Backbone as numpy.savetxt, mean C-alpha at the origin, in Angstrom:
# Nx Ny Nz CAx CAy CAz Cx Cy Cz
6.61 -37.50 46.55 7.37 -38.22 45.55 8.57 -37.39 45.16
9.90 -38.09 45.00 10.72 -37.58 44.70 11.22 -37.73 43.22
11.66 -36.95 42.58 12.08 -36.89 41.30 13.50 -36.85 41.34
13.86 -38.05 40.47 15.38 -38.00 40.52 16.10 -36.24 39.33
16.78 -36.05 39.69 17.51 -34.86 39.06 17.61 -34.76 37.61
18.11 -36.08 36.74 17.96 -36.00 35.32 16.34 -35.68 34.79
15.36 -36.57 35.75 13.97 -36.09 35.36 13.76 -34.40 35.84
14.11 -34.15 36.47 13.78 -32.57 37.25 14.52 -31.85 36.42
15.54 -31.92 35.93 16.40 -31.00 34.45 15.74 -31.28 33.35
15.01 -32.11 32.75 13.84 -32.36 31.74 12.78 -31.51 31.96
12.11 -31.25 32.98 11.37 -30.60 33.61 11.65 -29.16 33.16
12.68 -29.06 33.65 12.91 -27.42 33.96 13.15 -26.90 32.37
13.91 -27.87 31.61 14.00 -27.58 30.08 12.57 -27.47 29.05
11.93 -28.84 29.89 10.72 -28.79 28.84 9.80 -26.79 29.09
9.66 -26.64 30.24 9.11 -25.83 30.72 9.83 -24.39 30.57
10.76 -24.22 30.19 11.61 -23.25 29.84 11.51 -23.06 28.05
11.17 -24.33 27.67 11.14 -24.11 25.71 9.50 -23.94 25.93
8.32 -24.22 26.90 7.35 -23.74 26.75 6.99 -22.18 26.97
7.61 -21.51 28.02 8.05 -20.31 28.48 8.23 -19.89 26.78
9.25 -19.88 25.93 9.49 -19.11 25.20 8.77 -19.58 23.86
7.56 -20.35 24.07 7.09 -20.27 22.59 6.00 -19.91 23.52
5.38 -19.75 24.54 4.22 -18.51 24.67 4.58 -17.04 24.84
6.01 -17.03 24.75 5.93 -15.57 25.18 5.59 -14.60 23.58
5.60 -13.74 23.84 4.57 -12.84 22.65 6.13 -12.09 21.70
6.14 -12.66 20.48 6.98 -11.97 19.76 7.00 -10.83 19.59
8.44 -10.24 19.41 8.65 -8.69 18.89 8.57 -8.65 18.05
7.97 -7.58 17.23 7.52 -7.18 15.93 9.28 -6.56 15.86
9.67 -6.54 14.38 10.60 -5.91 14.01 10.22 -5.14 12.79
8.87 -5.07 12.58 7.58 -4.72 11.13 8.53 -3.11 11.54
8.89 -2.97 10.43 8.72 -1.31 10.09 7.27 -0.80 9.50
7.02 0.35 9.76 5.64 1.12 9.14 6.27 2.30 8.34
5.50 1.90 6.79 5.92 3.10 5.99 4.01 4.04 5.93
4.78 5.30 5.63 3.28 5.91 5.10 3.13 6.44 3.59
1.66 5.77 2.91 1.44 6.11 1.72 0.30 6.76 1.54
0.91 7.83 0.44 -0.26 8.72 0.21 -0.53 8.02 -1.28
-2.09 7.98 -1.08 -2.89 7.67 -2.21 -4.00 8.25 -2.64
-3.26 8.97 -3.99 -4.46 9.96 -5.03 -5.00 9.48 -5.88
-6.45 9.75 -5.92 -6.94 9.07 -7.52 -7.51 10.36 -7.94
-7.05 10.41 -9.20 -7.34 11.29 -10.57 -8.24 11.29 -11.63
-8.85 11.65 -11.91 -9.98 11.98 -12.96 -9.13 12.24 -14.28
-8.71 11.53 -15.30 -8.14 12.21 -16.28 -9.00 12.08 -17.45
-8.92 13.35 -18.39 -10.07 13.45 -19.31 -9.63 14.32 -20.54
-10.18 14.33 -21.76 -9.69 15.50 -22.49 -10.62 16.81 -22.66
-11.32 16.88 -21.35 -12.38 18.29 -21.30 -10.97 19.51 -20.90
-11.94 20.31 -21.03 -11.04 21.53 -20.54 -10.72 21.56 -18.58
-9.83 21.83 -18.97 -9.91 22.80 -16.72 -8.15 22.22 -16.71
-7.59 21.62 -17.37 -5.63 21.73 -17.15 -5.71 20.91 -15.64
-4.52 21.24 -15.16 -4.12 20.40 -14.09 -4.74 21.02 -12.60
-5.27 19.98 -11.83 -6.33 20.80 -10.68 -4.94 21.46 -10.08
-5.11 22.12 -9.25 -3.96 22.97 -8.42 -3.59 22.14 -7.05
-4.55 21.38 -6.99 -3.96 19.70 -5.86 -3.08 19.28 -5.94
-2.35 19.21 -7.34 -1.88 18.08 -8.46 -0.57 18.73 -9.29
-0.47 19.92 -8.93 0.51 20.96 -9.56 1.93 19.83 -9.12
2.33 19.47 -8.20 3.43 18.49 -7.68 3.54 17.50 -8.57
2.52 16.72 -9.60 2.71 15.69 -10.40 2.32 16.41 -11.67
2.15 17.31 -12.12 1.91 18.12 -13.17 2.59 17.23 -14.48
3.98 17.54 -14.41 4.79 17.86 -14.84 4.78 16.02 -15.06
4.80 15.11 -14.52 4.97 13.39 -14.88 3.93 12.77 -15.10
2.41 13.90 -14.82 1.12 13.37 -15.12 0.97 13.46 -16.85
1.44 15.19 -17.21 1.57 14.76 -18.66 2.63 14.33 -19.44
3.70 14.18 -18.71 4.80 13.19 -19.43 4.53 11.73 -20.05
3.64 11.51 -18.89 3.23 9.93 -19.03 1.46 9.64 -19.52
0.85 10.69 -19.89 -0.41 10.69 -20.47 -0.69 11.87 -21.01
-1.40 11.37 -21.95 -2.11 12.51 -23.02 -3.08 13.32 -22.68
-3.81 13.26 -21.44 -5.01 13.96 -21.50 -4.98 15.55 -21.22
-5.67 16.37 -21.38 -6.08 17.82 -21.18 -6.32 17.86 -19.80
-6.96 17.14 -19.09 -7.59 17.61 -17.38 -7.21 16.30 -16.67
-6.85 17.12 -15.40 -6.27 15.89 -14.13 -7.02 16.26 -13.05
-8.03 16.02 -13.14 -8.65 16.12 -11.82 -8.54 15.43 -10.46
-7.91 15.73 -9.06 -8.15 15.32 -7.84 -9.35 14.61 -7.43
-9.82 13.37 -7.30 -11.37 13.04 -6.88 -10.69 12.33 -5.79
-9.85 12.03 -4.84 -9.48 11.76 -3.52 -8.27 11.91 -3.09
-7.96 12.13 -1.61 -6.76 11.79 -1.54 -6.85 11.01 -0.03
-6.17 10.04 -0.11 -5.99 9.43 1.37 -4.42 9.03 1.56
-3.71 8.99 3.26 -2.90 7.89 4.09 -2.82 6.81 4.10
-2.13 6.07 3.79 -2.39 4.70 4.55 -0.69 4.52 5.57
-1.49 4.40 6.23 -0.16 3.45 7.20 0.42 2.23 7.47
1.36 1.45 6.74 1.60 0.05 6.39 2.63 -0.71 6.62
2.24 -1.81 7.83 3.60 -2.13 8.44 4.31 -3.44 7.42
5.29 -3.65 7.78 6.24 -3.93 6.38 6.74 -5.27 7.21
6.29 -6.42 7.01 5.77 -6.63 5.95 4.22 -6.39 6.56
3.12 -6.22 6.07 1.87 -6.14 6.18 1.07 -5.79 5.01
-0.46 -6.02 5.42 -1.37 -5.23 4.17 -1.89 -3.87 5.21
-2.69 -2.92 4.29 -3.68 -2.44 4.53 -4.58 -1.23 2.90
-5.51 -1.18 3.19 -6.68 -0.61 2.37 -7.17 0.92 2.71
-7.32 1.37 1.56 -7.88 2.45 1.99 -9.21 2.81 0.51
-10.78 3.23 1.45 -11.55 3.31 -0.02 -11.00 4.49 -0.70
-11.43 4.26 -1.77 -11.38 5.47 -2.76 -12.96 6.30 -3.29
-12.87 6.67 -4.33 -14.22 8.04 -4.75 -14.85 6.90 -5.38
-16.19 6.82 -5.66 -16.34 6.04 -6.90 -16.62 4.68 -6.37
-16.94 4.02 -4.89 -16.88 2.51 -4.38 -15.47 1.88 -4.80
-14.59 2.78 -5.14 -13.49 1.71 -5.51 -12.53 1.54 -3.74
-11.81 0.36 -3.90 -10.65 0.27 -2.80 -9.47 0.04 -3.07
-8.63 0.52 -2.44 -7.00 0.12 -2.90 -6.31 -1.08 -1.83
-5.87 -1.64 -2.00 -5.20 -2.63 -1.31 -3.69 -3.26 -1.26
-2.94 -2.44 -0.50 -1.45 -2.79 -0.57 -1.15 -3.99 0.21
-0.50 -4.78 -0.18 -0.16 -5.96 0.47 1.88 -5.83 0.67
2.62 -5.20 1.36 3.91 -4.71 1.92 4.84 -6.28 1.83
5.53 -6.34 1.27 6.58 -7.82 1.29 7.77 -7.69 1.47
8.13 -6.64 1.28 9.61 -5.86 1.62 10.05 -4.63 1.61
10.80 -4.19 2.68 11.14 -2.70 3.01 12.52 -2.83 2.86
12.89 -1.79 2.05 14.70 -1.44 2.03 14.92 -0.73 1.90
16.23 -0.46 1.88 16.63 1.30 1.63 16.00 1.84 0.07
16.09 1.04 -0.44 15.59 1.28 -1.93 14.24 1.33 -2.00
13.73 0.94 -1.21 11.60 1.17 -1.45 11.34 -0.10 -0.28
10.06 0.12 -1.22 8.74 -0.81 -0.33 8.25 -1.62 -1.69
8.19 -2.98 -1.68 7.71 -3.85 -2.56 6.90 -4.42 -2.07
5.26 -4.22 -3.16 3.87 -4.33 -2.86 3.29 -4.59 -3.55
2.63 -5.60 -3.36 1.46 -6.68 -4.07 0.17 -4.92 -3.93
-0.52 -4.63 -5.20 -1.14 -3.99 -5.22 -2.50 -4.50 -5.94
-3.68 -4.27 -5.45 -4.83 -4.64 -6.02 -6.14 -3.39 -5.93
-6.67 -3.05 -6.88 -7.33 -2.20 -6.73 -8.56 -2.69 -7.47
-10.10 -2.18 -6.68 -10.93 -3.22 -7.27 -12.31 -1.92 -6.81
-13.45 -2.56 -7.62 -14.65 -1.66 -7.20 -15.61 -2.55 -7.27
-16.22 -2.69 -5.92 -17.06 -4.13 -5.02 -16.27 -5.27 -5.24
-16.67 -6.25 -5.99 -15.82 -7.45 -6.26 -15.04 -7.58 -7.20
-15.46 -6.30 -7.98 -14.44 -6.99 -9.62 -13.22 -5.87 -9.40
-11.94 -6.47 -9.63 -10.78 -6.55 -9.86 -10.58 -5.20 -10.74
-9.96 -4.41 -10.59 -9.72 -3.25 -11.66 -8.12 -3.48 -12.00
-7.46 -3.33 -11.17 -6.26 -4.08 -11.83 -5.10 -4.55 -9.98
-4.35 -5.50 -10.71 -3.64 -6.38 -10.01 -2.15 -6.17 -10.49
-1.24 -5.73 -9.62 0.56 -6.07 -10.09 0.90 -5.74 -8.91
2.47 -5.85 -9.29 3.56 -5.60 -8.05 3.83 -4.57 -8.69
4.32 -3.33 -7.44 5.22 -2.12 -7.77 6.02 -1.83 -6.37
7.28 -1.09 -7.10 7.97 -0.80 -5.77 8.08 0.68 -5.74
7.78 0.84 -4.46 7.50 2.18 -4.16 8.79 3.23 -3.79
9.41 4.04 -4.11 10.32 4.78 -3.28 10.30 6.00 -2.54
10.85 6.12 -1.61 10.30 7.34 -0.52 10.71 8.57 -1.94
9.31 9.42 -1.81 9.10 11.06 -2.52 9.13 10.87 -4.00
8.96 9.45 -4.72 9.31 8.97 -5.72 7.91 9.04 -6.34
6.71 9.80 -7.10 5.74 9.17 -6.97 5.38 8.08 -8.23
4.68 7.26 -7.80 4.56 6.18 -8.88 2.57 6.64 -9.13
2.86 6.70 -10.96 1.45 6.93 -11.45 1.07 5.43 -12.21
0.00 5.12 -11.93 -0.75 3.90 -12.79 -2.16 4.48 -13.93
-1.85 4.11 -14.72 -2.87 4.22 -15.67 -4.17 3.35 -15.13
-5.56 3.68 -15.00 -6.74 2.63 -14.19 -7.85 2.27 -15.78
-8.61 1.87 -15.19 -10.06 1.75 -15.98 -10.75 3.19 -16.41
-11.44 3.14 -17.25 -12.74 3.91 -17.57 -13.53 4.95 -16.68
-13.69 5.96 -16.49 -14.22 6.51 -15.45 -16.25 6.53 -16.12
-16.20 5.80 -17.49 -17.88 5.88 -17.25 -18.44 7.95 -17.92
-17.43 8.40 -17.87 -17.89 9.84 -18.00 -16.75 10.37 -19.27
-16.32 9.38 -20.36 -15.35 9.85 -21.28 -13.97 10.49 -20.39
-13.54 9.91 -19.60 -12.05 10.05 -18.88 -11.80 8.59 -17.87
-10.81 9.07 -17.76 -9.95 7.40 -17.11 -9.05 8.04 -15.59
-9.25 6.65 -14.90 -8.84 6.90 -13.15 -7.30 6.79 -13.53
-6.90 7.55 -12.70 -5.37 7.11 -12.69 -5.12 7.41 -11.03
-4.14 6.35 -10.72 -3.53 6.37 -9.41 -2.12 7.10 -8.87
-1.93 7.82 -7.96 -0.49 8.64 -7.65 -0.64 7.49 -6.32
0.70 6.97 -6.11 1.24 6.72 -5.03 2.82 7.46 -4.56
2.67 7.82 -3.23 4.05 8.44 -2.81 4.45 8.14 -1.08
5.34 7.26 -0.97 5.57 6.82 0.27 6.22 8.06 0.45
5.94 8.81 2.04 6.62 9.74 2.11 7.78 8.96 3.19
């Protein structure tokens, strides 16, 4: 059977726009990396752990307590836009959700939670060596979690 030419250029078009919606997209995702500390803050004695000497100085600018204790530190690696999680001390998890990368930061849906319940929920924007501290919940032991984030 022969195919006249206007049908055989239909052909070759239809099959050419199928060609390029199976072929496998390029990611253009940038990956930033975040370091994420959680802190023990309390008004017992022991001053700033020596982990923590780097945020010393904006840990008590921005809170009252006597002791900053280190209870984790983790990486995360997070392609932009993307999520990813990392656990923390304590059953808690952190959860960045990445929506935009610019010269100016990384803007991120943040959720931090321990098993199912919610410890707290906002947006923050992150800037490279910038570190951002969050005030958390109750640590249960007369001191409160606080979070360091620092995209390096």
């Amino acid at each position: 059977m022969k195919l006249p030419i206007r049908n055989l250029m239909n052909v070759l078009i239809l099959a050419g726009i199928c060609g390029l919606l199976a072929a496998p997209a390029t990611s253009d995702a940038a990956s930033e990396r975040v370091q994420v500390i959680l802190v023990e803050a309390s008004n017992g004695e022991g001053g700033v752990d020596s982990s923590l000497r780097a945020y010393a100085g904006t840990l008590q600018r921005l809170f009252k307590f006597k002791s900053y204790k280190q209870l984790s530190r983790n990486s995360l690696r997070l392609d932009v836009p993307g999520e990813g999680s990392v656990s923390l001390a304590g059953g808690q998890k952190l959860t960045l959700r990445a929506s935009d990368g610019s010269k100016r930061g990384l803007m991120a849906e943040l959720t931090w939670a321990r098993g199912s319940k919610k410890l707290l929920h906002t947006r923050i924007q992150l800037r490279s060596g910038s570190p951002a501290v969050l005030g958390g919940p109750s640590t249960g032991r007369g001191g409160t979690y606080l979070l360091i984030l620092v995209m390096d």
